[in-house]
Amino acid sequence: MPSPELAPPAAWWARAARPARPPWPVALMVRAAVGMAVPLAAGLLTHRLDLGTFAGLGAMHATMNDRVEPARLRAARIGTAAFASAVGMLVGTGLQHAHAGVLALGTALTVTAFVSGALSATGPRGSAAGMLLLVSAALGSGMPLPRPWWAAAPLLLAGAVFVTLLGLPGRARHRPAADPRNRALAAAYEALGRTLADLGTPRGVASRRVLTARLNQVQDLLPGSGGPRAARPHRMYEAALAATEAATGLLWARRPVPPEVAEVPARLAAAVRRGGGEVAVPHWRPDTPARRALDAALRAAADTVAGREPRLGTAPAPPPDPWRLRARPLSRASVRYGLRVALCIAAGAAVTAGYPLSKSYWVPMTIAFVLKPDLGSVFLRAVSRSVGTVLGVALTAALLPLTTNEWALTAIAALCVALLPYATAAHYGLNTVAMTPMALVLLQLGGQSGAAEFWPRVLDTALASAVVLLFGYLLWPERPRHRIEPRLVTAASALRAYLDATAREGEAARAGATAREGETAHEAATAHPGGARPQAQVWLRRTAYRSLADARQEVQHGLAEPPPTGRLAERWLPATAALERLGGAVAAYSAQVRYGGRVPDPAETDRVRRALDELTAAAREHRPPTTAAARPTAPHDPALSALGRAADELELLLKPS
């Protein structure tokens, strides 16, 4: 029987409607509110609210891309998105200023949509820039022009620059706790402590997934950082990865650790926030290879946090670039996505040309938001956008009869923008609920509409969502397997690379033990620093678990869609869980190799390789497994092969029903 953690909800809509519960990002929310309020207030005081509105839009676009991260990464993230937004605004306002006809405007927006989609498919930075390029082009083509008309784009940039400046570190920038890298590292160590505390309990798997997400966040903050100040966070991160590898092996083996050991990562986190200090690791008697691996990793982490440079046994970290391109700008994948967005915009333009819409730019703007490629299911976003718009319009219609004072409306807009950082992390529908009143209030401030015109925005949103569902989802030649199964292939390939590196270490350990009679396997494996871990297993494991997290996220998105997508995701869910357990088995195998446990026979490693190859082939051929491997309930015997049990699980998963 599958474990309870794999059981999908009774109804797909229940999962789709359930919001997450992220922490409140207070700093981001304050910056967002000030970033919107100041430009609007300046516009009111100078009687140039038309200029203040565009600066406020720029501040909102910056808020949508604001993160708690080092200043250089943050400036690059916001700057790229703001530049694309300004270019789009220049295109849109230029078309409006030239009095472009319906055909010319539709053609120009379609071409812009193709560029936007192709850019969006290149990676996270391109996704944000591509969406805002199209959104701003649509807004610029329909919003009342400022005086002079070309001022809209520079003011958009000015609003984004203002938000960027608000986030620059102040006098406290030299405090360790103010460094975003230290804060992320501390959060990762805390997540490690929760994982250790949950070993052997049903909560262990969920805790490990949170730990993976925290390590992903740290990884995204470290690239491009140089100098002595960056070397120490890198070492602390590597120590956390080594401890995570050991904890993953213990989680797979269902072996808890003493409470005083599980408390060490929390003390490490506190020391990281202080900027360093001694952290005592209790003296205990680790009696399995995985426990010995954890003990060694925690002591190495304590040395690193204290400022010493322990030997972590890892190769230098590769540059993990969060801005890496998923596809080249003119690759098949980017061109394909560009055509998808362009088709939807062209269809939307054709529909709006036949109907008298008062704010025709609302349709392409909505299409751009719904089709952003890294926000999850297109189906779920389209439905959530429509429902969120209805709720947002209802909320605005209830508020505006109470006051039409411009200063009160400015405060409402600032409050709505302040909610965006939290709402975006919680649920796409909540994001729309917060964004819709803000947009309508800006229209009201600019004298562009009254309360009577708010409800037509629901019709516009429903129309745009219908276009996306029809042309970008139902009729588009892409099925759920094109999203889910490639991620599983990537994860399985990364796991195989991790397994191969660990197997080579095992072979070296066996050969070294034979050549050096009387040495332990661990001594033989670590006798030569240059050959102990030549393939940097810890980084291969990091790559594998990041790929697994991406695969699971795609499956979870699929579960929130109605059949057949939800049914397909449900069939692939056991395979995703089995791959995660295999990662734990390889981590346990690595500990067995390095800390005196049983080294599996090459035949057992080959069994796992064959099972991985079969699973990869099934994913490529769109053949989800028909059975589920049962999750073991008893602790693993360290005298037995970790890979042997993992092979048993995979073979059961792939067994025809």
XYZ file of C-alpha atoms in Angstrom:
657
model
C 0.000 0.000 0.000
C 1.282 3.515 -0.682
C 2.201 5.538 2.334
C -0.328 8.111 3.555
C 1.943 10.949 2.510
C 1.443 9.956 -1.138
C -2.342 9.904 -1.057
C -3.744 12.717 -3.205
C -6.718 14.748 -1.969
C -10.233 13.510 -2.618
C -10.906 16.272 -5.153
C -8.543 18.209 -7.393
C -10.367 21.452 -6.696
C -9.666 21.081 -2.962
C -5.938 21.092 -3.653
C -6.298 23.917 -6.182
C -8.104 26.168 -3.697
C -5.834 25.473 -0.724
C -3.439 28.388 -0.119
C 0.035 28.024 1.285
C 0.964 29.628 4.594
C 4.248 31.438 4.013
C 5.794 33.690 6.659
C 4.918 37.356 6.448
C 7.753 39.127 4.547
C 7.531 42.320 6.584
C 10.532 44.072 5.019
C 9.285 43.453 1.488
C 5.773 44.573 2.407
C 6.998 47.839 3.921
C 9.153 48.571 0.866
C 6.209 47.820 -1.408
C 3.874 50.180 0.459
C 6.379 53.042 0.572
C 7.365 52.460 -3.052
C 3.771 52.939 -4.190
C 2.713 55.655 -1.737
C 5.583 58.094 -2.324
C 5.205 58.459 -6.139
C 1.438 58.834 -5.848
C 1.790 61.363 -3.036
C 4.356 63.305 -5.059
C 1.947 63.335 -7.994
C -0.854 64.654 -5.805
C 1.306 67.390 -4.276
C 2.580 68.570 -7.656
C -0.796 68.184 -9.359
C 0.779 65.742 -11.817
C -0.931 62.550 -10.820
C -0.526 61.281 -14.371
C 3.238 61.134 -13.808
C 2.890 59.720 -10.291
C 0.701 56.894 -11.575
C 3.372 55.648 -13.997
C 6.064 55.908 -11.324
C 3.786 53.911 -9.026
C 3.427 51.246 -11.724
C 7.210 51.027 -11.928
C 7.363 50.615 -8.162
C 4.795 47.818 -8.340
C 6.757 46.028 -11.067
C 9.865 46.269 -8.916
C 7.912 44.925 -5.926
C 6.858 41.908 -7.973
C 10.551 41.060 -8.407
C 11.846 42.118 -5.006
C 13.521 39.494 -2.834
C 15.569 39.394 0.365
C 18.979 38.813 -1.188
C 22.384 40.499 -1.552
C 22.231 43.956 -3.110
C 23.995 42.931 -6.316
C 21.649 40.041 -7.059
C 18.612 42.092 -6.062
C 19.594 45.021 -8.286
C 20.165 42.682 -11.226
C 16.791 40.997 -10.716
C 14.809 44.234 -10.431
C 16.874 46.035 -13.083
C 16.308 43.390 -15.744
C 12.570 43.317 -15.128
C 12.267 47.109 -14.933
C 14.217 47.634 -18.164
C 11.942 45.204 -20.017
C 8.918 46.936 -18.506
C 10.164 50.334 -19.681
C 10.783 49.022 -23.197
C 7.274 47.595 -23.292
C 5.825 50.882 -22.058
C 7.725 52.781 -24.741
C 6.299 50.445 -27.392
C 2.759 50.776 -26.085
C 2.732 54.537 -25.589
C 4.425 55.008 -28.970
C 1.652 53.040 -30.670
C -1.003 55.046 -28.878
C 0.708 58.356 -29.639
C 0.890 57.378 -33.317
C -2.865 56.571 -33.236
C -2.234 53.035 -34.448
C -5.312 51.346 -35.848
C -6.816 48.125 -34.569
C -4.927 45.978 -37.076
C -1.585 47.709 -36.502
C -2.014 47.607 -32.727
C -2.976 43.927 -32.739
C -0.030 43.056 -34.986
C 2.427 45.003 -32.848
C 1.190 43.405 -29.634
C 1.343 39.951 -31.249
C 4.966 40.498 -32.268
C 5.729 41.803 -28.782
C 4.006 38.725 -27.355
C 6.255 36.424 -29.381
C 9.362 38.208 -28.067
C 7.892 38.116 -24.562
C 7.174 34.384 -24.711
C 10.544 33.486 -26.211
C 12.275 35.524 -23.523
C 10.105 34.026 -20.781
C 11.169 30.488 -21.668
C 14.877 31.194 -21.113
C 14.805 31.071 -17.319
C 13.643 32.850 -14.133
C 15.070 36.246 -15.018
C 13.764 36.021 -18.574
C 10.338 34.969 -17.322
C 9.915 38.114 -15.238
C 11.284 40.370 -17.966
C 9.197 38.776 -20.707
C 5.944 39.062 -18.785
C 6.495 42.726 -17.904
C 7.508 43.533 -21.483
C 4.074 42.438 -22.675
C 2.145 43.772 -19.683
C 3.630 47.256 -20.058
C 3.135 47.264 -23.824
C -0.533 46.460 -23.288
C -0.927 49.096 -20.579
C 0.885 51.744 -22.595
C -1.356 51.138 -25.585
C -4.522 51.910 -23.614
C -3.842 54.052 -20.545
C -4.189 57.829 -20.885
C -0.840 59.246 -21.975
C 1.077 61.545 -19.652
C 2.411 64.888 -20.770
C 4.779 64.451 -22.582
C 3.795 60.988 -23.830
C 7.335 59.605 -23.774
C 7.671 60.317 -20.024
C 5.830 57.112 -19.108
C 8.818 54.792 -19.686
C 11.381 56.880 -17.755
C 8.943 57.304 -14.878
C 8.423 53.550 -14.797
C 12.174 53.157 -14.390
C 12.252 55.886 -11.737
C 9.652 54.055 -9.632
C 11.640 50.815 -9.893
C 14.870 52.575 -8.950
C 13.141 54.068 -5.910
C 12.105 50.635 -4.636
C 15.620 49.330 -5.292
C 17.120 52.159 -3.253
C 14.703 51.505 -0.409
C 16.170 48.034 -0.062
C 19.812 49.060 0.086
C 21.482 48.119 3.382
C 21.764 50.908 5.897
C 23.991 51.326 8.891
C 23.293 47.777 9.995
C 24.661 46.305 6.783
C 27.782 45.004 8.553
C 25.761 43.121 11.158
C 25.888 39.386 10.368
C 22.158 39.006 10.943
C 21.486 41.621 8.252
C 23.312 39.631 5.562
C 20.678 37.773 3.502
C 23.111 34.902 3.018
C 23.522 34.439 6.763
C 19.778 34.615 7.280
C 19.206 31.980 4.609
C 21.971 29.777 6.036
C 20.481 30.050 9.512
C 17.076 29.054 8.129
C 18.687 26.043 6.418
C 20.354 24.917 9.657
C 17.048 25.306 11.498
C 15.338 23.172 8.849
C 18.111 20.604 9.274
C 17.393 20.517 13.010
C 13.696 19.912 12.378
C 14.565 17.097 9.967
C 16.791 15.458 12.582
C 14.084 15.832 15.218
C 11.547 14.203 12.878
C 13.698 11.205 11.930
C 11.720 7.986 12.235
C 8.364 9.821 12.337
C 5.741 10.443 9.622
C 6.833 14.096 9.581
C 10.339 13.277 8.408
C 9.680 13.385 4.657
C 7.897 16.748 4.811
C 10.708 18.185 6.948
C 13.288 16.990 4.445
C 11.405 18.713 1.622
C 11.417 21.970 3.579
C 15.157 21.503 4.109
C 15.673 21.037 0.367
C 13.777 24.273 -0.315
C 15.906 26.162 2.230
C 19.115 24.829 0.670
C 17.837 25.906 -2.750
C 17.355 29.425 -1.401
C 20.907 29.551 -0.046
C 22.257 28.235 -3.340
C 20.528 31.059 -5.209
C 22.155 33.681 -2.986
C 25.758 32.483 -3.312
C 26.695 32.689 -7.020
C 28.615 35.700 -8.168
C 29.782 36.470 -4.642
C 33.499 36.883 -4.369
C 36.082 37.958 -1.859
C 36.901 36.817 1.657
C 33.444 37.687 2.974
C 31.881 35.204 0.549
C 34.292 32.340 1.279
C 32.908 31.713 4.745
C 29.218 31.476 3.679
C 30.296 29.007 0.995
C 32.083 26.846 3.584
C 29.095 26.971 5.946
C 26.837 25.988 3.071
C 29.062 23.053 2.148
C 29.007 21.932 5.776
C 25.221 22.110 5.769
C 25.143 20.006 2.592
C 27.366 17.352 4.161
C 25.115 17.193 7.236
C 22.048 17.044 5.005
C 23.467 14.104 3.095
C 23.946 12.211 6.354
C 20.475 13.210 7.586
C 18.936 12.014 4.319
C 20.558 8.625 4.781
C 19.209 8.427 8.333
C 15.741 9.428 7.153
C 15.769 6.663 4.569
C 17.059 4.157 7.147
C 14.387 5.321 9.654
C 16.986 5.795 12.392
C 16.499 8.679 14.850
C 19.272 10.449 16.716
C 19.384 11.585 20.367
C 17.499 14.855 21.051
C 20.682 16.617 22.125
C 22.187 15.869 18.701
C 19.064 17.076 16.880
C 19.374 20.381 18.772
C 22.860 21.144 17.403
C 21.703 22.673 14.072
C 19.499 25.187 15.927
C 22.538 26.316 17.928
C 24.513 26.512 14.681
C 21.778 28.720 13.223
C 21.965 31.084 16.205
C 25.744 31.271 15.861
C 25.460 32.067 12.148
C 23.142 34.970 12.952
C 25.637 36.239 15.554
C 28.453 36.083 13.045
C 30.168 33.036 14.516
C 31.056 31.431 17.808
C 31.724 28.082 19.334
C 28.987 25.453 19.188
C 29.461 22.320 21.230
C 28.578 18.985 19.652
C 27.662 16.425 22.338
C 29.769 13.326 22.712
C 27.594 10.391 21.795
C 28.195 6.959 20.389
C 27.092 6.823 16.757
C 26.673 3.138 16.044
C 25.875 3.097 12.292
C 27.737 4.521 9.285
C 25.036 7.136 8.678
C 25.145 8.296 12.304
C 28.933 8.483 12.167
C 28.631 10.524 8.971
C 26.225 12.912 10.727
C 28.526 13.277 13.717
C 31.485 14.122 11.476
C 29.398 16.583 9.443
C 28.039 18.394 12.512
C 31.538 18.749 13.957
C 32.777 20.088 10.620
C 29.867 22.547 10.574
C 30.692 23.682 14.133
C 34.304 24.286 13.117
C 33.214 26.226 10.045
C 30.790 28.431 11.978
C 33.536 29.102 14.542
C 35.809 30.356 11.753
C 38.037 27.337 11.391
C 38.565 25.576 8.088
C 37.837 21.885 8.531
C 38.315 19.356 5.834
C 34.817 18.780 4.513
C 35.759 16.121 1.989
C 34.070 17.939 -0.884
C 35.443 19.267 -4.123
C 35.174 23.014 -4.740
C 31.607 24.018 -5.371
C 30.557 24.524 -8.982
C 29.027 27.936 -9.676
C 25.303 27.268 -9.040
C 23.763 30.036 -11.127
C 20.086 30.773 -10.379
C 19.935 32.767 -13.614
C 21.047 29.827 -15.728
C 19.232 29.612 -19.030
C 16.668 26.858 -19.368
C 16.720 27.474 -23.112
C 18.546 29.723 -25.536
C 16.579 32.784 -26.719
C 16.043 31.306 -30.191
C 15.968 27.636 -29.298
C 13.064 25.369 -30.185
C 11.652 25.612 -26.646
C 11.736 29.423 -26.521
C 10.319 29.830 -30.047
C 7.564 27.371 -29.196
C 6.578 29.304 -26.091
C 6.794 32.576 -27.986
C 4.341 31.222 -30.550
C 2.036 30.094 -27.746
C 1.857 33.561 -26.213
C 1.589 35.233 -29.618
C -1.331 32.984 -30.599
C -3.226 33.882 -27.444
C -2.591 37.606 -27.891
C -3.646 37.461 -31.535
C -6.824 35.608 -30.579
C -7.491 38.125 -27.828
C -6.954 41.021 -30.234
C -9.353 39.451 -32.737
C -12.029 39.047 -30.072
C -11.644 42.537 -28.620
C -11.771 44.051 -32.108
C -15.317 42.768 -32.456
C -16.574 43.908 -29.069
C -16.738 47.440 -27.632
C -14.484 47.015 -24.567
C -13.771 50.231 -22.679
C -10.347 49.026 -21.514
C -9.190 46.705 -24.275
C -5.668 46.585 -22.832
C -7.008 44.587 -19.863
C -7.324 41.468 -22.038
C -3.693 41.226 -23.273
C -2.436 42.250 -19.827
C -4.370 39.366 -18.248
C -3.108 36.931 -20.898
C 0.479 37.949 -20.107
C 0.012 37.320 -16.381
C -1.718 33.966 -16.844
C 0.850 32.620 -19.317
C 3.937 33.390 -17.217
C 5.717 30.012 -17.518
C 7.061 29.519 -14.001
C 3.929 30.143 -11.941
C 2.487 26.643 -12.170
C -0.526 25.265 -14.005
C -1.964 27.441 -16.775
C -5.402 25.986 -16.086
C -5.216 26.815 -12.391
C -3.930 30.335 -13.068
C -6.701 31.069 -15.571
C -9.423 29.947 -13.178
C -7.788 31.636 -10.181
C -7.397 34.859 -12.153
C -11.112 34.967 -12.948
C -12.223 34.151 -9.409
C -9.673 36.540 -7.917
C -10.793 39.344 -10.203
C -14.424 38.875 -9.179
C -13.465 39.070 -5.511
C -11.134 42.015 -6.126
C -13.777 43.983 -8.023
C -16.362 43.227 -5.334
C -13.956 44.470 -2.678
C -13.216 47.646 -4.642
C -16.883 48.286 -5.322
C -17.540 48.020 -1.591
C -14.702 50.390 -0.655
C -15.082 53.203 -3.174
C -18.585 54.321 -2.161
C -17.120 55.039 1.270
C -14.603 57.576 -0.041
C -13.311 59.086 -3.237
C -10.668 61.185 -1.509
C -7.435 60.979 -3.473
C -5.280 60.590 -0.367
C -7.485 57.779 0.902
C -7.276 56.060 -2.495
C -3.505 56.414 -2.395
C -3.449 54.681 0.982
C -5.648 51.868 -0.377
C -3.325 51.387 -3.366
C -0.287 51.286 -1.067
C -1.994 48.731 1.183
C -2.875 46.498 -1.770
C 0.683 46.583 -3.091
C 1.994 45.847 0.410
C -0.022 42.629 0.414
C 1.434 41.424 -2.888
C 4.640 39.795 -1.518
C 2.619 37.631 0.870
C -0.296 36.965 -1.474
C 2.015 35.913 -4.306
C 3.659 33.268 -2.118
C 0.318 32.090 -0.701
C -1.830 31.565 -3.807
C -2.135 32.982 -7.302
C -5.793 33.760 -6.676
C -4.948 35.793 -3.574
C -2.369 37.653 -5.634
C -5.133 38.631 -8.048
C -7.444 39.640 -5.196
C -4.768 42.087 -3.989
C -3.690 43.309 -7.419
C -7.155 44.009 -8.859
C -8.201 46.699 -6.321
C -4.781 48.327 -6.704
C -5.184 48.527 -10.503
C -8.761 49.816 -10.262
C -7.799 52.426 -7.684
C -5.018 53.661 -9.966
C -7.566 53.953 -12.776
C -9.841 55.906 -10.443
C -7.009 58.230 -9.385
C -6.165 58.906 -13.008
C -9.784 59.744 -13.768
C -9.861 56.888 -16.245
C -12.974 55.165 -14.915
C -15.668 55.266 -12.315
C -17.147 52.579 -10.147
C -19.685 51.749 -12.878
C -16.867 50.507 -15.104
C -15.323 48.136 -12.576
C -17.561 45.149 -13.263
C -16.722 45.103 -17.005
C -13.178 44.233 -15.887
C -14.603 40.885 -14.744
C -15.854 40.307 -18.291
C -12.439 41.288 -19.685
C -10.669 38.884 -17.323
C -13.071 36.057 -18.065
C -12.602 36.666 -21.788
C -8.804 36.636 -21.477
C -8.872 33.509 -19.318
C -11.137 31.785 -21.844
C -8.722 32.658 -24.647
C -5.804 31.213 -22.669
C -7.721 28.053 -21.751
C -8.806 27.482 -25.350
C -5.752 28.494 -27.385
C -2.968 28.180 -24.826
C -4.167 25.069 -23.002
C -6.813 22.910 -24.673
C -5.898 23.414 -28.335
C -2.186 23.981 -27.831
C -0.260 20.805 -28.813
C 1.223 20.305 -25.379
C -0.061 17.819 -22.846
C 0.733 17.414 -19.135
C 3.331 14.777 -19.940
C 5.405 17.479 -21.605
C 5.658 19.199 -18.229
C 5.830 16.331 -15.753
C 7.787 13.633 -17.506
C 10.799 15.707 -18.672
C 11.310 16.810 -15.057
C 11.296 13.172 -13.942
C 13.837 12.283 -16.647
C 16.102 15.093 -15.449
C 15.770 13.996 -11.812
C 16.455 10.335 -12.622
C 19.521 11.284 -14.688
C 20.874 13.452 -11.870
C 20.334 10.628 -9.372
C 22.161 8.224 -11.658
C 25.154 10.582 -11.798
C 25.143 10.767 -7.983
C 24.928 6.968 -7.784
C 27.763 6.496 -10.285
C 30.071 8.804 -8.330
C 29.252 7.019 -5.074
C 29.798 3.635 -6.723
C 33.240 4.727 -7.908
C 34.065 5.698 -4.340
C 32.866 2.301 -3.206
C 35.098 0.565 -5.718
C 38.048 2.690 -4.578
C 37.258 1.846 -0.963
C 37.152 -1.862 -1.728
C 40.415 -1.702 -3.663
C 42.064 0.403 -0.966
C 40.923 -1.944 1.782
C 42.404 -4.873 -0.121
C 45.708 -3.088 -0.697
C 46.037 -1.870 2.886
C 45.356 -4.763 5.140
C 44.304 -3.626 8.551
C 42.900 -0.233 7.497
C 39.205 0.487 7.739
C 37.227 1.222 4.612
C 36.914 4.837 5.686
C 40.681 5.198 6.135
C 41.284 3.623 2.753
C 38.748 5.850 1.063
C 40.176 9.037 2.566
C 43.858 8.176 2.365
C 44.395 10.239 -0.775
C 42.811 13.698 -0.668
C 42.857 13.986 -4.427
C 40.986 10.738 -4.997
C 38.592 10.514 -2.067
C 35.594 12.114 -3.718
C 36.770 12.986 -7.240
C 33.308 13.669 -8.630
C 32.162 15.928 -5.792
C 29.310 13.662 -4.730
C 27.805 16.250 -2.451
C 27.235 18.587 -5.390
C 25.845 15.798 -7.502
C 23.444 15.017 -4.667
C 22.516 18.704 -4.445
C 21.762 18.755 -8.170
C 19.734 15.560 -7.870
C 17.609 16.821 -4.987
C 17.004 20.164 -6.640
C 15.839 18.312 -9.750
C 13.642 16.089 -7.589
C 12.105 19.154 -5.944
C 11.297 20.570 -9.397
C 9.749 17.254 -10.462
C 7.618 17.005 -7.327
C 6.456 20.607 -7.748
C 5.357 19.868 -11.317
C 3.488 16.763 -10.135
C 1.827 18.785 -7.362
C 0.734 21.375 -9.933
C -0.740 18.571 -12.016
C -2.675 17.215 -9.046
C -4.458 20.582 -8.818
C -5.910 20.164 -12.324
C -8.989 18.170 -13.342
C -8.652 14.875 -15.210
C -6.898 13.779 -17.314
C -4.018 15.920 -16.036
C -4.715 15.211 -12.381
C -4.993 11.491 -13.063
C -1.647 11.456 -14.889
C 0.048 13.369 -12.062
C -1.434 10.941 -9.548
C 0.081 8.008 -11.456
C 3.536 9.613 -11.479
C 3.458 10.608 -7.802
C 4.681 7.207 -6.498
C 7.622 7.338 -8.912
C 8.578 10.777 -7.602
C 8.493 9.494 -4.026
C 10.507 6.413 -5.018
C 13.203 8.613 -6.571
C 13.354 10.672 -3.395
C 13.800 7.515 -1.341
C 16.491 6.359 -3.747
C 18.365 9.590 -3.029
C 18.276 8.662 0.648
C 19.490 5.154 -0.150
C 22.460 6.480 -2.120
C 23.258 8.836 0.772
C 23.151 5.837 3.141
C 25.343 3.874 0.712
C 27.852 6.745 0.672
C 27.980 6.695 4.477
C 28.467 2.929 4.433
C 31.424 3.349 2.096
C 33.106 6.101 4.093
C 32.318 5.005 7.639
C 32.893 1.296 7.757
C 29.631 -0.232 6.615
C 28.955 -2.911 4.069
C 30.023 -2.000 0.537
C 27.432 -3.358 -1.913
C 28.395 -5.717 -4.671
C 28.629 -4.194 -8.137
C 25.663 -6.361 -9.141
C 23.414 -4.465 -6.692
C 24.527 -1.132 -8.105
C 23.788 -2.429 -11.592
C 20.266 -3.406 -10.487
C 19.576 0.159 -9.420
C 21.052 1.511 -12.653
C 18.843 -0.776 -14.716
C 15.768 0.257 -12.722
C 16.621 3.952 -13.184
C 17.132 3.430 -16.900
C 13.789 1.625 -17.130
C 12.038 4.426 -15.240
C 13.662 7.033 -17.495
C 12.554 5.124 -20.587
C 9.011 4.872 -19.204
C 8.913 8.646 -18.647
C 10.163 9.336 -22.163
C 7.577 6.959 -23.590
C 4.780 8.377 -21.407
C 4.228 5.121 -19.496
C 3.569 5.952 -15.829
C 3.970 3.064 -13.349
C 0.870 1.099 -12.496
C 1.976 -0.015 -9.021
C 3.447 1.745 -6.003
C 6.404 0.593 -3.961
C 5.562 0.244 -0.282
C 7.524 2.525 1.991
C 9.481 0.403 4.515
C 8.336 0.783 8.113
C 11.278 -0.849 9.880
C 14.785 0.613 10.329
C 17.344 -0.516 7.804
C 19.939 -3.018 9.002
C 23.342 -1.370 8.304
C 24.827 -4.826 7.807
C 22.708 -5.135 4.666
C 23.111 -3.293 1.401
C 21.355 0.067 1.156
C 21.269 -0.216 -2.616
C 19.864 -3.728 -2.482
C 16.756 -2.530 -0.680
C 16.466 0.475 -2.991
C 16.631 -1.865 -6.001
C 13.835 -3.963 -4.497
C 11.610 -0.871 -4.172
C 12.263 0.337 -7.718
C 11.719 -3.083 -9.243
C 8.397 -3.409 -7.419
C 7.386 0.046 -8.677
C 8.182 -0.897 -12.281
C 6.597 -4.351 -12.093
C 3.680 -4.651 -14.560
C 0.319 -4.944 -12.851
